[in-house]
PDB file of C-alpha atoms in Angstrom:
ATOM      1  CA  UNK Q   1       9.511   8.771   8.773  1.00 93.00           C
ATOM      2  CA  UNK Q   2      10.523  12.425   7.483  1.00 93.00           C
ATOM      3  CA  UNK Q   3      12.606  13.090  10.055  1.00 95.00           C
ATOM      4  CA  UNK Q   4      14.896   9.930   8.959  1.00 94.00           C
ATOM      5  CA  UNK Q   5      14.568  11.443   5.249  1.00 94.00           C
ATOM      6  CA  UNK Q   6      15.999  14.826   6.463  1.00 92.00           C
ATOM      7  CA  UNK Q   7      18.687  13.106   8.140  1.00 94.00           C
ATOM      8  CA  UNK Q   8      19.640  10.882   4.464  1.00 93.00           C
ATOM      9  CA  UNK Q   9      19.468  13.805   2.707  1.00 91.00           C
ATOM     10  CA  UNK Q  10      21.779  16.347   5.336  1.00 89.00           C
ATOM     11  CA  UNK Q  11      24.254  13.294   5.325  1.00 91.00           C
ATOM     12  CA  UNK Q  12      24.582  12.051   1.491  1.00 88.00           C
ATOM     13  CA  UNK Q  13      24.233  14.600  -0.448  1.00 76.00           C
ATOM     14  CA  UNK Q  14      23.532  12.946  -4.076  1.00 74.00           C
ATOM     15  CA  UNK Q  15      21.853   9.771  -4.256  1.00 74.00           C
ATOM     16  CA  UNK Q  16      24.126   7.741  -5.873  1.00 75.00           C
ATOM     17  CA  UNK Q  17      26.053   8.374  -2.515  1.00 79.00           C
ATOM     18  CA  UNK Q  18      23.808   6.886  -0.787  1.00 85.00           C
ATOM     19  CA  UNK Q  19      24.695   3.096   1.001  1.00 89.00           C
ATOM     20  CA  UNK Q  20      23.349  -0.004   0.446  1.00 90.00           C
ATOM     21  CA  UNK Q  21      19.520  -0.696   1.840  1.00 90.00           C
ATOM     22  CA  UNK Q  22      21.048  -2.824   4.907  1.00 92.00           C
ATOM     23  CA  UNK Q  23      23.999  -0.914   5.406  1.00 94.00           C
ATOM     24  CA  UNK Q  24      21.499   2.421   5.809  1.00 93.00           C
ATOM     25  CA  UNK Q  25      19.663   0.788   7.902  1.00 95.00           C
ATOM     26  CA  UNK Q  26      22.230   0.274  10.345  1.00 94.00           C
ATOM     27  CA  UNK Q  27      23.830   4.027  10.108  1.00 94.00           C
ATOM     28  CA  UNK Q  28      19.408   5.265  11.163  1.00 94.00           C
ATOM     29  CA  UNK Q  29      20.172   2.617  13.857  1.00 95.00           C
ATOM     30  CA  UNK Q  30      22.957   3.963  15.090  1.00 95.00           C
ATOM     31  CA  UNK Q  31      21.961   7.468  15.001  1.00 93.00           C
ATOM     32  CA  UNK Q  32      19.182   6.071  17.195  1.00 95.00           C
ATOM     33  CA  UNK Q  33      16.013   6.435  15.008  1.00 96.00           C
ATOM     34  CA  UNK Q  34      13.438   3.911  15.536  1.00 96.00           C
ATOM     35  CA  UNK Q  35      12.908   0.678  13.409  1.00 95.00           C
ATOM     36  CA  UNK Q  36       9.425   1.340  12.009  1.00 96.00           C
ATOM     37  CA  UNK Q  37      10.534   4.581  11.172  1.00 96.00           C
ATOM     38  CA  UNK Q  38      13.272   3.326   9.256  1.00 95.00           C
ATOM     39  CA  UNK Q  39      12.004   0.336   7.619  1.00 96.00           C
ATOM     40  CA  UNK Q  40       9.017   3.151   6.398  1.00 96.00           C
ATOM     41  CA  UNK Q  41      12.244   5.205   5.165  1.00 95.00           C
ATOM     42  CA  UNK Q  42      13.758   2.504   3.240  1.00 95.00           C
ATOM     43  CA  UNK Q  43      10.331   1.380   2.087  1.00 96.00           C
ATOM     44  CA  UNK Q  44       9.413   4.947   0.460  1.00 95.00           C
ATOM     45  CA  UNK Q  45      13.127   5.446  -0.628  1.00 94.00           C
ATOM     46  CA  UNK Q  46      13.365   1.917  -2.215  1.00 94.00           C
ATOM     47  CA  UNK Q  47      10.102   3.141  -4.402  1.00 95.00           C
ATOM     48  CA  UNK Q  48      11.686   6.318  -5.151  1.00 94.00           C
ATOM     49  CA  UNK Q  49      14.524   4.355  -6.641  1.00 91.00           C
ATOM     50  CA  UNK Q  50      11.868   2.162  -8.673  1.00 92.00           C
ATOM     51  CA  UNK Q  51       9.906   5.167  -9.948  1.00 91.00           C
ATOM     52  CA  UNK Q  52      12.800   6.757 -11.058  1.00 88.00           C
ATOM     53  CA  UNK Q  53      14.486   3.582 -12.838  1.00 86.00           C
ATOM     54  CA  UNK Q  54      13.058   5.233 -16.345  1.00 75.00           C
ATOM     55  CA  UNK Q  55      13.898   9.105 -16.255  1.00 75.00           C
ATOM     56  CA  UNK Q  56      17.321   9.910 -17.387  1.00 65.00           C
ATOM     57  CA  UNK Q  57      19.047  13.716 -16.728  1.00 59.00           C
ATOM     58  CA  UNK Q  58      20.820  15.346 -19.221  1.00 51.00           C
ATOM     59  CA  UNK Q  59      24.222  16.283 -17.940  1.00 50.00           C
ATOM     60  CA  UNK Q  60      24.662  19.507 -19.116  1.00 43.00           C
ATOM     61  CA  UNK Q  61      21.249  20.714 -18.416  1.00 48.00           C
ATOM     62  CA  UNK Q  62      19.492  19.871 -15.138  1.00 49.00           C
ATOM     63  CA  UNK Q  63      16.146  20.608 -15.606  1.00 50.00           C
ATOM     64  CA  UNK Q  64      15.261  21.059 -19.595  1.00 52.00           C
ATOM     65  CA  UNK Q  65      14.377  17.442 -20.499  1.00 49.00           C
ATOM     66  CA  UNK Q  66      12.693  16.409 -23.895  1.00 44.00           C
ATOM     67  CA  UNK Q  67      10.431  15.557 -24.465  1.00 53.00           C
ATOM     68  CA  UNK Q  68       8.011  17.619 -22.142  1.00 58.00           C
ATOM     69  CA  UNK Q  69       4.454  18.135 -22.925  1.00 60.00           C
ATOM     70  CA  UNK Q  70       2.928  20.889 -24.718  1.00 64.00           C
ATOM     71  CA  UNK Q  71       2.280  24.631 -23.284  1.00 66.00           C
ATOM     72  CA  UNK Q  72      -1.562  23.864 -24.089  1.00 69.00           C
ATOM     73  CA  UNK Q  73      -1.378  20.381 -21.974  1.00 77.00           C
ATOM     74  CA  UNK Q  74      -2.793  20.090 -18.806  1.00 84.00           C
ATOM     75  CA  UNK Q  75      -2.163  17.479 -15.400  1.00 88.00           C
ATOM     76  CA  UNK Q  76      -5.274  16.705 -14.099  1.00 93.00           C
ATOM     77  CA  UNK Q  77      -5.803  15.446 -10.729  1.00 95.00           C
ATOM     78  CA  UNK Q  78      -7.658  12.440  -9.524  1.00 95.00           C
ATOM     79  CA  UNK Q  79      -9.805  12.091  -6.755  1.00 96.00           C
ATOM     80  CA  UNK Q  80      -7.426  10.028  -4.783  1.00 96.00           C
ATOM     81  CA  UNK Q  81      -5.076  12.293  -5.570  1.00 96.00           C
ATOM     82  CA  UNK Q  82      -6.782  15.397  -4.706  1.00 96.00           C
ATOM     83  CA  UNK Q  83      -8.227  14.108  -1.100  1.00 96.00           C
ATOM     84  CA  UNK Q  84      -4.722  12.608  -0.288  1.00 97.00           C
ATOM     85  CA  UNK Q  85      -2.431  15.699  -1.327  1.00 97.00           C
ATOM     86  CA  UNK Q  86      -4.790  18.632   0.030  1.00 96.00           C
ATOM     87  CA  UNK Q  87      -5.020  22.249  -1.770  1.00 96.00           C
ATOM     88  CA  UNK Q  88      -1.460  23.279  -0.194  1.00 95.00           C
ATOM     89  CA  UNK Q  89       0.170  20.628  -2.118  1.00 96.00           C
ATOM     90  CA  UNK Q  90      -1.384  20.992  -5.074  1.00 96.00           C
ATOM     91  CA  UNK Q  91      -1.375  24.423  -5.022  1.00 95.00           C
ATOM     92  CA  UNK Q  92       2.748  24.543  -4.230  1.00 94.00           C
ATOM     93  CA  UNK Q  93       3.128  21.613  -6.919  1.00 95.00           C
ATOM     94  CA  UNK Q  94       1.269  24.226  -9.585  1.00 93.00           C
ATOM     95  CA  UNK Q  95       3.624  27.239  -8.208  1.00 92.00           C
ATOM     96  CA  UNK Q  96       6.855  24.831  -8.541  1.00 92.00           C
ATOM     97  CA  UNK Q  97       6.061  23.828 -12.148  1.00 90.00           C
ATOM     98  CA  UNK Q  98       4.914  27.394 -12.995  1.00 88.00           C
ATOM     99  CA  UNK Q  99       8.328  28.679 -11.936  1.00 88.00           C
ATOM    100  CA  UNK Q 100       9.914  26.212 -14.536  1.00 87.00           C
ATOM    101  CA  UNK Q 101      11.665  24.322 -11.105  1.00 90.00           C
ATOM    102  CA  UNK Q 102       9.983  21.174 -11.643  1.00 90.00           C
ATOM    103  CA  UNK Q 103       9.332  19.338 -15.007  1.00 90.00           C
ATOM    104  CA  UNK Q 104       6.338  16.978 -15.505  1.00 89.00           C
ATOM    105  CA  UNK Q 105       8.769  13.908 -15.048  1.00 90.00           C
ATOM    106  CA  UNK Q 106       9.383  15.209 -11.755  1.00 93.00           C
ATOM    107  CA  UNK Q 107       6.559  16.375 -10.875  1.00 94.00           C
ATOM    108  CA  UNK Q 108       4.990  12.894 -11.714  1.00 94.00           C
ATOM    109  CA  UNK Q 109       7.287  11.223  -9.820  1.00 95.00           C
ATOM    110  CA  UNK Q 110       6.607  13.706  -6.734  1.00 96.00           C
ATOM    111  CA  UNK Q 111       3.058  12.931  -6.996  1.00 97.00           C
ATOM    112  CA  UNK Q 112       3.974   9.382  -6.901  1.00 96.00           C
ATOM    113  CA  UNK Q 113       6.150   9.652  -3.358  1.00 96.00           C
ATOM    114  CA  UNK Q 114       3.591  11.582  -1.770  1.00 97.00           C
ATOM    115  CA  UNK Q 115       0.710   9.224  -2.447  1.00 97.00           C
ATOM    116  CA  UNK Q 116       2.999   6.643  -0.965  1.00 95.00           C
ATOM    117  CA  UNK Q 117       3.161   9.248   2.322  1.00 95.00           C
ATOM    118  CA  UNK Q 118       1.167   9.400   5.486  1.00 91.00           C
ATOM    119  CA  UNK Q 119      -1.009  12.161   6.069  1.00 87.00           C
ATOM    120  CA  UNK Q 120      -4.379  12.592   4.845  1.00 88.00           C
ATOM    121  CA  UNK Q 121      -3.785  15.050   3.324  1.00 95.00           C
ATOM    122  CA  UNK Q 122       0.101  15.243   3.109  1.00 96.00           C
ATOM    123  CA  UNK Q 123       1.031  18.020   5.258  1.00 95.00           C
ATOM    124  CA  UNK Q 124       2.730  20.554   2.585  1.00 95.00           C
ATOM    125  CA  UNK Q 125       6.112  20.223   4.840  1.00 94.00           C
ATOM    126  CA  UNK Q 126       6.152  16.896   4.345  1.00 95.00           C
ATOM    127  CA  UNK Q 127       5.513  17.591   0.429  1.00 96.00           C
ATOM    128  CA  UNK Q 128       8.585  20.106   0.830  1.00 94.00           C
ATOM    129  CA  UNK Q 129      10.795  17.181   1.782  1.00 94.00           C
ATOM    130  CA  UNK Q 130       9.639  15.336  -1.103  1.00 96.00           C
ATOM    131  CA  UNK Q 131      10.589  17.033  -3.445  1.00 95.00           C
ATOM    132  CA  UNK Q 132      13.871  17.719  -1.923  1.00 93.00           C
ATOM    133  CA  UNK Q 133      14.628  14.132  -2.076  1.00 93.00           C
ATOM    134  CA  UNK Q 134      13.319  13.477  -5.478  1.00 93.00           C
ATOM    135  CA  UNK Q 135      16.098  16.221  -6.649  1.00 92.00           C
ATOM    136  CA  UNK Q 136      18.010  14.793  -4.394  1.00 91.00           C
ATOM    137  CA  UNK Q 137      17.885  11.087  -6.426  1.00 91.00           C
ATOM    138  CA  UNK Q 138      18.840  12.886  -9.212  1.00 90.00           C
ATOM    139  CA  UNK Q 139      21.659  14.430  -7.889  1.00 86.00           C
ATOM    140  CA  UNK Q 140      19.954  18.001  -9.050  1.00 87.00           C
ATOM    141  CA  UNK Q 141      21.192  20.877  -6.553  1.00 84.00           C
ATOM    142  CA  UNK Q 142      17.986  23.329  -6.635  1.00 82.00           C
ATOM    143  CA  UNK Q 143      19.210  26.947  -7.410  1.00 80.00           C
ATOM    144  CA  UNK Q 144      18.946  29.080  -3.963  1.00 79.00           C
ATOM    145  CA  UNK Q 145      15.532  30.573  -4.281  1.00 78.00           C
ATOM    146  CA  UNK Q 146      13.788  27.415  -4.683  1.00 79.00           C
ATOM    147  CA  UNK Q 147      15.954  26.131  -1.777  1.00 78.00           C
ATOM    148  CA  UNK Q 148      14.687  28.309   0.174  1.00 80.00           C
ATOM    149  CA  UNK Q 149      11.139  28.456  -0.560  1.00 79.00           C
ATOM    150  CA  UNK Q 150      11.351  24.469  -0.370  1.00 79.00           C
ATOM    151  CA  UNK Q 151      13.199  24.704   3.309  1.00 80.00           C
ATOM    152  CA  UNK Q 152      11.509  27.810   4.393  1.00 70.00           C
ATOM    153  CA  UNK Q 153       8.387  27.419   7.507  1.00 62.00           C
ATOM    154  CA  UNK Q 154       6.009  30.041   5.632  1.00 56.00           C
ATOM    155  CA  UNK Q 155       4.252  29.422   8.782  1.00 55.00           C
ATOM    156  CA  UNK Q 156       6.760  31.963  10.527  1.00 53.00           C
ATOM    157  CA  UNK Q 157       5.798  34.482   7.450  1.00 48.00           C
ATOM    158  CA  UNK Q 158       4.310  37.619   7.995  1.00 49.00           C
ATOM    159  CA  UNK Q 159       1.651  39.410   5.250  1.00 49.00           C
ATOM    160  CA  UNK Q 160       2.899  42.552   3.817  1.00 45.00           C
TER     161      UNK Q 160
END
């Protein structure tokens, strides 16, 4: 499924540029993706569209939305979310939030879509694709450093 999502991200630069599901299914099939992978990806993308329906993105400022939770508020993850996301993914979400690049509204969509993703726990690389797809859905282009963090393979890093 994630290979299909990466293909969609790379070939349709914005969520609103993506063709309708039936047409997208034919294009994905023509590119050699397996029917089961295509089906899973289309169901997942449909869930992303449903989750994003009530979120409005301002034109001028991409990541400054109101109302945001107060600075003293805290997101508590349920046991099911903790189990399914795992420590690596929860830590990465916390990193993105503390860096100011993942507002609460987007975080909730990321968590929703991660809960719908396969894996127990969800691999960190899969979560990074999910974050990219949420940005993609809202036509948000992450800045270069965030994009580098989302596309970087952390296993190749050397600790200093």
